[in-house]
Amino acid sequence: MNLSIKGCEDKSVWNEKGYTLWSFDREAVKRNTVSKPQWIHFGAGNIFRAFQAVLCQQMLDNNDMDTGLIAAEGFDYEIIDKMYKPHDGIGLCVTLKADGNIEKTVVGSIVESLTVDPENTQDFARLKEIFRAPSLQMVSFTITEKGYSLVNAAGEITPLVAADFANGPKAATSYIGKVAALLHERYENGACPIAMVSMDNCSHNGDKLYDAVLSFAEKWTENKLCKEGFIDYVKNPKMVSFPWSMIDKITPRPDASVEKILKEDGVEELEPVITGKNTYVAPFVNAEECQYLVIEDAFPNGRPSLEKVGVIFTEKETVDRVEKMKVCTCLNPLHTALAVFGCLFNYQLISEEMKNPLLKKLVEVIGYEEGLPVVVNPGVLDPKKFIDEVVNIRIPNPFMPDSPWRIATDTSQKVGIRFGETIKAYDAAADLDPKSLKKIPLVFAGWLRYLMGINDAGESFEPSSDPLLDTLRPYVSDIKFGDKDIHDKVSPILSNATIFGSDLYKVGLGDLVEEYFVEMLEGKGAIEKTLKKYL
């Protein structure tokens, strides 16, 4: 049992072990894709392989598509060279269900895999050919929010981007520079319409992609490195659209326990690869069963009928409401609360935390009682049912190997959106008062204790990576158990509206956070004691 074309020839061997394989004619689909490509995806990581690729396979099996997916990787070429190509683009998606069952799907919908590497002349020539094709309808992306940034941490244009601005589309080497160059190739060869669809987990993702691509069009036009009409092509939504989307599906790093199950079934060559850019990739992905994809229906060249496999197409405003519902109230704040306290209580799995009645109660109150009152119902998804699924199925799923340490990464960049928007909504509402929020401040107090790097047992730990760690930790570095006079030390953090979205003192929450924090400093076990007191 090998994940390759040859290894999948005898499907009965796989079926006997409980694996589902594709039923479409893969060779015919591959020929169709080569001659009339419809969908290319940038970002060949786990979410793509567990979500978009599975959706495409379902459509192919149902005869709702006759072309497959093209995977393009523009950052870490080794993912293609060392994982996709050795396995003929075939992968394995293991869906870990909360009831203990697992679904094992061999995914064959990715029929081409390419590096977005100008030095790989064969791959890059094929990419240009794809972008010239009038049949191409959708270019989708999961390259992470950082992938759309043209600047470094200091806000300066990166050297690669600066070089691309100066050298033009024929010599682009930065990620978005290469994408813009391929779009320019399409413009110069018929200027056919196309949808550029970011499916990354960030707000207003379509705008981030548009702004990045437009920057190249503007600079190249200014420097007379492209035809004048290219910038008008990019700006015209009837020619090039940049729809917003909201995506939600947890796909942790491929887990050793899942690999063990597959090996016991007889699947061979499952060894992961750690690339030179420190990407961890395996022939399989493990993922939760719940998933959502909501996309603004703006496709000037048509699109695959993905609504037939559960994708929701709607207006931009509705996508925005769904995004805010998820990120600001119904999912992400609950995850961050568990991440902070999970590290403080030394949990290794998020799911294990939901067995702790205190932490379960904490996220239920934050979701249902403090968050839900300010959620604008998007209509296409019910906010309460969404939280129900999060609290009762998704987070407690014992088979999802997700850790609080992973989710605690970059917390300083998250709290302003995940909690700050709720605080601002309370502050703006005539019938609500931020001072009525009691559990969100508990999370902030826990985060101060987390920044100290001392857990509830009094043991030191290393916080997860965060761009503000070196800035914030000195404020709490000399705070000791039993300290009560902590205002001068923590007020620079709690008053920082860049972090929290508001000055917490001005909205009436800063003093409460301090009060909770002092109680969490009473000694070993003080964090649990504080949670018991207020929950």
XYZ file of C-alpha atoms in Angstrom:
535
model
C 0.000 0.000 0.000
C 1.885 2.943 -1.342
C 0.654 6.484 -2.025
C 1.441 6.620 -5.733
C -0.303 5.896 -9.017
C 1.121 2.371 -9.080
C 0.420 1.803 -5.387
C -3.244 2.685 -5.836
C -3.900 0.526 -8.884
C -5.494 -2.256 -6.825
C -8.159 -0.292 -4.981
C -9.584 -3.408 -3.331
C -6.492 -3.685 -1.117
C -7.138 -0.178 0.215
C -10.899 -0.682 0.479
C -10.428 -3.775 2.630
C -8.545 -1.644 5.161
C -11.298 0.987 5.246
C -9.819 3.528 2.842
C -11.898 5.474 0.328
C -10.256 6.204 -3.025
C -11.382 8.358 -5.924
C -13.821 6.896 -8.429
C -13.183 9.258 -11.367
C -10.891 8.508 -14.300
C -7.732 10.243 -13.059
C -5.850 10.001 -16.348
C -8.748 11.559 -18.276
C -9.041 14.300 -15.664
C -5.307 14.954 -15.898
C -5.517 15.282 -19.695
C -8.435 17.698 -19.340
C -6.514 19.731 -16.759
C -3.476 20.038 -18.998
C -5.552 21.214 -21.961
C -8.115 23.412 -20.162
C -7.080 24.202 -16.572
C -9.790 25.701 -14.369
C -8.388 25.882 -10.849
C -4.840 26.437 -9.600
C -4.001 26.776 -5.928
C -0.972 28.506 -4.379
C 0.169 27.070 -1.047
C 0.604 23.299 -0.978
C 0.237 22.858 2.792
C -2.002 20.813 5.053
C -5.187 22.891 4.870
C -5.153 22.693 1.075
C -4.648 18.942 1.033
C -7.318 18.301 3.685
C -9.940 20.764 2.449
C -9.799 22.150 -1.087
C -8.327 18.970 -2.554
C -11.004 16.826 -0.877
C -13.778 19.145 -2.102
C -12.411 18.870 -5.633
C -12.286 15.078 -5.365
C -15.918 14.971 -4.243
C -16.934 17.071 -7.251
C -14.943 14.896 -9.637
C -16.503 11.745 -8.174
C -19.965 13.304 -8.624
C -19.210 14.355 -12.234
C -19.594 18.026 -11.265
C -16.078 18.774 -12.579
C -13.915 17.209 -15.261
C -10.626 18.948 -14.459
C -8.466 18.532 -11.384
C -6.456 20.766 -9.100
C -3.044 22.205 -9.840
C -0.896 22.715 -6.739
C 1.655 25.529 -6.876
C 4.164 26.217 -4.108
C 5.942 29.567 -4.157
C 7.763 29.588 -0.828
C 9.120 26.135 0.034
C 9.870 24.277 -3.190
C 10.938 21.138 -1.314
C 7.274 20.443 -0.474
C 6.708 19.749 -4.167
C 10.028 18.127 -4.928
C 10.242 15.889 -1.846
C 6.588 15.134 -1.070
C 4.215 15.778 -3.971
C 6.235 14.457 -6.892
C 7.514 11.247 -5.224
C 3.865 10.389 -4.483
C 2.482 11.516 -7.884
C 0.486 14.220 -6.131
C -1.523 11.590 -4.256
C -2.057 12.142 -0.546
C -4.050 10.798 2.348
C -6.531 12.761 4.462
C -7.325 11.263 7.862
C -10.430 12.818 9.394
C -10.440 12.457 13.176
C -14.000 12.484 14.484
C -15.041 13.353 18.018
C -16.840 10.010 18.404
C -13.551 8.153 17.907
C -14.142 7.097 14.331
C -11.704 8.022 11.606
C -12.211 8.414 7.896
C -9.275 7.622 5.637
C -9.475 9.165 2.179
C -6.845 8.723 -0.507
C -6.932 11.989 -2.429
C -6.094 11.974 -6.128
C -7.636 15.259 -7.268
C -4.273 17.068 -7.403
C -3.112 16.102 -10.891
C -0.308 18.629 -11.339
C 2.170 20.001 -8.792
C 4.531 22.838 -9.632
C 7.172 24.964 -7.959
C 6.699 28.696 -8.493
C 10.410 28.945 -9.102
C 11.605 31.001 -12.088
C 14.830 28.980 -12.079
C 12.805 25.816 -12.643
C 12.188 26.688 -16.270
C 9.923 23.717 -16.952
C 7.570 24.398 -14.041
C 7.513 28.146 -14.603
C 6.800 27.723 -18.317
C 3.855 25.511 -17.393
C 2.607 28.131 -14.914
C 2.672 30.759 -17.650
C 0.782 28.395 -19.934
C -1.870 27.877 -17.241
C -2.292 31.618 -16.692
C -2.642 32.209 -20.419
C -5.492 29.675 -20.660
C -8.931 31.297 -21.167
C -10.423 28.306 -19.293
C -8.746 29.269 -16.000
C -11.472 30.445 -13.620
C -9.969 30.521 -10.155
C -6.568 31.092 -8.587
C -6.848 30.304 -4.882
C -4.368 30.812 -2.047
C -3.480 29.462 1.382
C -0.082 31.092 1.874
C -0.716 32.467 5.424
C -1.365 36.125 6.203
C 2.385 36.823 6.179
C 2.523 35.716 2.563
C 0.715 38.862 1.408
C 3.036 41.252 3.210
C 5.546 43.213 1.168
C 7.314 44.667 4.215
C 9.448 43.369 7.077
C 8.780 43.714 10.819
C 10.070 47.289 10.713
C 7.594 48.213 7.992
C 10.268 48.455 5.314
C 9.861 47.035 1.807
C 11.765 43.748 1.707
C 14.827 43.514 -0.567
C 13.157 40.917 -2.817
C 10.084 43.099 -3.307
C 12.201 46.202 -3.907
C 14.169 44.314 -6.538
C 10.934 43.153 -8.189
C 9.599 46.722 -8.284
C 12.764 47.759 -10.086
C 13.160 44.766 -12.398
C 9.598 44.155 -13.532
C 7.483 41.061 -14.206
C 10.078 39.237 -16.278
C 12.466 38.937 -13.317
C 10.165 38.672 -10.287
C 11.376 36.516 -7.383
C 9.225 37.512 -4.360
C 6.083 35.465 -3.751
C 3.456 38.051 -4.695
C 5.820 39.441 -7.319
C 5.742 36.051 -9.052
C 1.942 35.904 -8.754
C 1.633 39.415 -10.200
C 4.004 38.443 -13.012
C 1.821 35.450 -13.890
C -1.264 37.637 -13.821
C 0.593 40.013 -16.142
C 1.223 37.049 -18.433
C -2.553 36.524 -18.568
C -3.113 40.208 -19.322
C -0.636 40.180 -22.203
C -2.221 37.082 -23.719
C -5.860 38.030 -24.112
C -6.553 39.718 -20.764
C -9.126 37.048 -19.916
C -11.094 37.486 -16.673
C -10.042 35.624 -13.534
C -10.870 35.354 -9.804
C -7.941 35.618 -7.379
C -9.322 34.013 -4.215
C -7.473 34.187 -0.927
C -8.648 31.367 1.334
C -6.313 32.261 4.163
C -7.542 32.539 7.724
C -7.411 36.325 8.045
C -9.962 39.118 7.876
C -10.639 40.778 4.524
C -8.174 38.410 2.908
C -9.231 39.419 -0.595
C -8.208 43.004 0.101
C -4.804 41.881 1.363
C -4.180 40.011 -1.872
C -5.533 42.878 -3.987
C -3.400 45.497 -2.239
C -0.276 43.377 -2.658
C -0.842 42.651 -6.364
C -1.865 46.260 -7.046
C 1.383 47.501 -5.489
C 3.331 45.609 -8.147
C 1.052 46.820 -10.939
C 1.496 50.409 -9.779
C 5.280 50.219 -9.440
C 5.729 48.432 -12.738
C 3.521 50.994 -14.462
C 5.368 53.855 -12.775
C 8.714 52.373 -13.820
C 7.431 51.679 -17.352
C 8.067 47.954 -16.942
C 4.626 46.836 -18.100
C 1.913 48.058 -20.423
C -0.275 50.907 -19.168
C -3.402 48.780 -19.315
C -2.203 46.224 -16.758
C -3.070 48.425 -13.800
C -6.585 48.993 -15.175
C -6.968 45.229 -15.645
C -6.048 44.588 -11.991
C -8.361 47.354 -10.767
C -11.377 46.214 -12.780
C -13.402 43.665 -10.736
C -15.196 42.566 -13.905
C -11.824 41.401 -15.192
C -9.861 40.493 -12.053
C -11.795 39.925 -8.832
C -10.393 39.483 -5.332
C -13.260 37.923 -3.348
C -13.276 37.812 0.428
C -13.595 34.415 2.074
C -13.820 32.804 5.495
C -12.233 29.412 6.006
C -12.407 27.262 9.111
C -10.910 23.795 9.519
C -8.256 22.657 11.966
C -5.389 20.722 10.381
C -2.620 20.231 12.961
C 0.818 18.991 12.088
C 0.739 15.333 10.957
C 0.746 13.353 14.184
C 2.800 10.279 15.047
C -0.248 8.502 16.507
C -2.024 8.812 13.159
C 1.094 7.629 11.331
C 1.120 4.545 13.584
C -2.471 3.675 12.623
C -1.654 3.978 8.936
C 1.499 1.881 9.254
C -0.431 -0.846 11.048
C -2.838 -0.851 8.088
C 0.132 -1.517 5.817
C 0.626 1.921 4.269
C 4.272 2.321 3.318
C 6.682 5.263 2.983
C 4.884 7.555 5.431
C 8.041 9.199 6.737
C 7.690 12.975 7.122
C 10.084 15.453 5.568
C 11.434 18.512 7.361
C 12.518 20.910 4.644
C 15.395 23.356 4.665
C 12.842 26.054 5.526
C 11.702 23.989 8.512
C 8.369 22.973 7.009
C 7.106 19.676 8.434
C 5.242 17.752 5.756
C 4.122 14.126 5.476
C 2.296 12.034 2.855
C -0.815 12.281 5.068
C -2.685 15.063 6.814
C -4.905 14.736 9.880
C -7.878 17.037 10.254
C -11.090 17.617 12.173
C -14.455 16.716 10.656
C -16.002 20.204 10.908
C -15.251 22.662 8.139
C -16.593 25.900 6.707
C -15.773 27.845 3.574
C -17.751 30.993 2.796
C -16.781 32.958 -0.324
C -17.923 36.226 -1.859
C -19.575 35.231 -5.136
C -17.490 37.374 -7.495
C -16.146 35.226 -10.325
C -15.894 37.067 -13.653
C -14.927 33.940 -15.606
C -17.339 31.510 -13.929
C -16.379 29.044 -11.217
C -16.622 25.398 -10.169
C -19.992 24.554 -8.576
C -18.488 24.189 -5.121
C -21.832 24.907 -3.473
C -22.639 21.269 -4.308
C -20.025 20.159 -1.758
C -20.912 22.572 1.027
C -19.154 25.817 0.126
C -21.327 28.861 0.801
C -21.321 31.642 -1.825
C -22.731 34.969 -0.723
C -22.186 38.747 -0.636
C -19.046 40.435 0.695
C -20.921 41.878 3.689
C -22.086 38.414 4.719
C -18.552 37.015 4.469
C -17.451 39.836 6.763
C -20.147 39.000 9.322
C -19.215 35.310 9.272
C -15.542 36.181 9.719
C -16.249 38.473 12.676
C -18.565 35.864 14.201
C -15.808 33.253 14.108
C -12.725 35.320 14.874
C -14.133 37.804 17.382
C -16.604 35.742 19.398
C -17.545 32.172 18.557
C -14.275 30.275 18.066
C -10.944 32.080 18.159
C -11.391 33.775 21.575
C -12.267 30.411 23.118
C -9.163 28.850 21.592
C -6.922 31.643 22.900
C -8.413 31.401 26.411
C -7.672 27.675 26.434
C -4.200 28.221 24.986
C -3.190 30.645 27.753
C -4.510 28.566 30.637
C -3.458 25.331 28.965
C 0.156 26.475 29.139
C -0.270 27.634 32.739
C -1.693 24.237 33.747
C 0.791 22.363 31.536
C -1.774 20.655 29.320
C -0.407 19.031 26.185
C -3.703 18.850 24.291
C -6.466 21.419 23.900
C -9.050 18.625 24.041
C -7.862 17.573 27.512
C -8.627 21.050 28.827
C -12.320 20.592 28.126
C -12.369 17.846 30.791
C -11.512 20.549 33.329
C -14.881 21.976 34.467
C -13.326 25.355 35.228
C -11.866 25.814 31.752
C -15.000 24.427 30.100
C -17.121 26.913 32.056
C -14.724 29.736 31.178
C -15.039 29.277 27.422
C -18.797 28.696 27.630
C -19.307 32.006 29.441
C -16.965 33.875 27.079
C -18.815 32.446 24.076
C -22.464 32.326 25.060
C -22.765 35.058 27.695
C -20.123 37.664 26.846
C -19.632 37.209 23.093
C -23.006 36.218 21.681
C -24.830 39.457 22.661
C -22.691 41.478 20.216
C -22.610 39.014 17.320
C -24.325 40.157 14.138
C -26.068 37.071 12.771
C -24.693 36.547 9.244
C -27.758 34.571 8.190
C -25.890 31.788 6.394
C -24.597 30.308 9.675
C -26.319 30.434 13.069
C -23.931 31.852 15.731
C -25.325 29.836 18.645
C -25.218 26.576 16.684
C -21.661 27.459 15.649
C -20.625 27.842 19.319
C -22.513 24.641 20.190
C -20.395 22.760 17.671
C -17.180 24.430 18.872
C -17.814 23.683 22.555
C -19.389 20.245 22.236
C -17.649 18.684 19.219
C -14.655 20.563 17.889
C -12.567 21.587 20.898
C -13.275 18.458 23.018
C -12.365 16.119 20.152
C -9.832 13.833 21.911
C -8.431 12.613 18.622
C -7.283 16.034 17.421
C -3.610 16.372 18.396
C -3.671 20.155 18.810
C -1.718 21.751 21.644
C -2.176 24.962 23.651
C 1.465 25.754 22.907
C 0.751 25.974 19.175
C -2.335 28.134 19.604
C -0.544 30.412 22.104
C 1.859 31.456 19.341
C 1.641 35.205 18.555
C -0.985 35.856 21.257
C -0.079 39.554 21.363
C -1.181 39.792 17.733
C -4.479 38.023 18.411
C -6.044 39.430 21.580
C -7.020 42.739 19.967
C -9.183 40.947 17.408
C -10.277 37.943 19.451
C -11.360 39.936 22.499
C -10.866 43.601 21.682
C -13.695 43.751 19.137
C -16.163 42.483 21.747
C -14.952 45.109 24.223
C -15.354 47.844 21.611
C -18.851 46.598 20.742
C -19.851 46.741 24.410
C -18.383 50.225 24.663
C -20.309 51.415 21.615
C -23.663 49.866 22.555
C -26.183 51.976 24.464
C -27.480 48.991 26.437
C -24.143 47.299 27.214
C -21.232 48.208 29.489
C -17.673 46.853 29.137
C -17.507 46.711 32.941
C -20.037 43.881 32.838
C -17.399 41.671 31.188
C -15.908 39.471 33.917
C -14.407 36.444 32.182
C -12.521 38.094 29.308
C -10.486 40.058 31.900
C -9.659 36.722 33.536
C -7.994 35.684 30.285
C -5.988 38.921 30.209
C -4.833 38.344 33.794
C -3.892 34.802 32.860
C -1.919 36.142 29.919
C 0.080 38.436 32.249
C 0.903 35.394 34.351
C 1.751 33.493 31.137
C 4.187 36.266 30.147
C 5.992 35.690 33.448
C 6.759 32.162 32.223
C 5.742 30.568 35.552
C 2.957 27.993 35.588
C 0.459 27.281 38.361
C 2.813 24.754 39.948
C 5.447 27.456 40.251
C 7.585 25.940 37.505
C 9.268 27.957 34.776
C 8.296 27.451 31.140
C 9.167 29.075 27.845
C 6.233 30.950 26.262
C 5.464 30.233 22.615
C 7.009 32.505 20.006
C 5.530 35.981 19.777
C 6.918 39.132 18.124
C 6.289 41.175 21.303
C 7.736 38.748 23.850
C 10.991 40.669 24.199
C 9.034 43.909 24.614
C 6.422 42.694 27.101
C 8.267 40.229 29.314
C 10.591 42.816 30.921
C 7.518 44.528 32.441
C 6.662 41.389 34.451
C 10.134 39.881 34.817
C 10.709 40.952 38.425
C 7.174 40.335 39.704
C 7.163 37.718 42.476
C 4.580 35.585 44.258
C 2.788 37.698 46.844
C 3.352 41.021 45.071
C 0.369 43.361 45.237
C 1.772 46.658 44.006
C 1.909 45.762 40.339
C 0.125 48.688 38.666
C 3.211 50.546 37.456
C 4.624 47.327 36.018
C 1.580 46.087 34.089
C -0.135 49.355 33.159
C 2.099 49.885 30.086
C 0.757 46.555 28.800
C -2.904 46.950 29.756
C -3.118 50.519 28.447
C -1.692 49.535 25.060
C -4.571 49.916 22.602
C -2.407 48.468 19.836
C -2.504 45.146 21.681
C -6.034 45.086 23.095
C -7.867 47.349 20.665
C -8.583 49.752 23.541
C -6.867 51.209 26.588
C -8.283 48.756 29.136
C -8.281 51.414 31.869
C -10.343 53.804 29.761
C -13.027 51.165 29.145
C -13.133 50.240 32.829
C -11.403 46.846 32.706
C -7.776 47.578 33.588
C -8.283 47.637 37.361
C -10.241 44.355 37.242
C -7.467 42.660 35.286
C -4.979 43.868 37.897
C -7.192 42.532 40.698
C -7.390 39.103 39.082
C -3.646 39.121 38.385
C -2.771 39.897 42.024
C -4.916 36.940 43.109
C -3.109 34.710 40.604
C 0.190 35.759 42.230
C -0.635 34.516 45.727
C 1.474 31.388 45.248
C 1.402 27.888 43.821
C -2.122 26.891 42.827
C -3.307 30.506 42.870
C -4.432 30.460 39.229
C -6.751 27.497 39.816
C -7.963 29.066 43.047
C -8.775 32.317 41.232
C -10.678 30.521 38.489
C -12.681 28.583 41.088
C -13.565 31.802 42.858
C -14.963 33.514 39.765
C -16.322 30.516 37.862
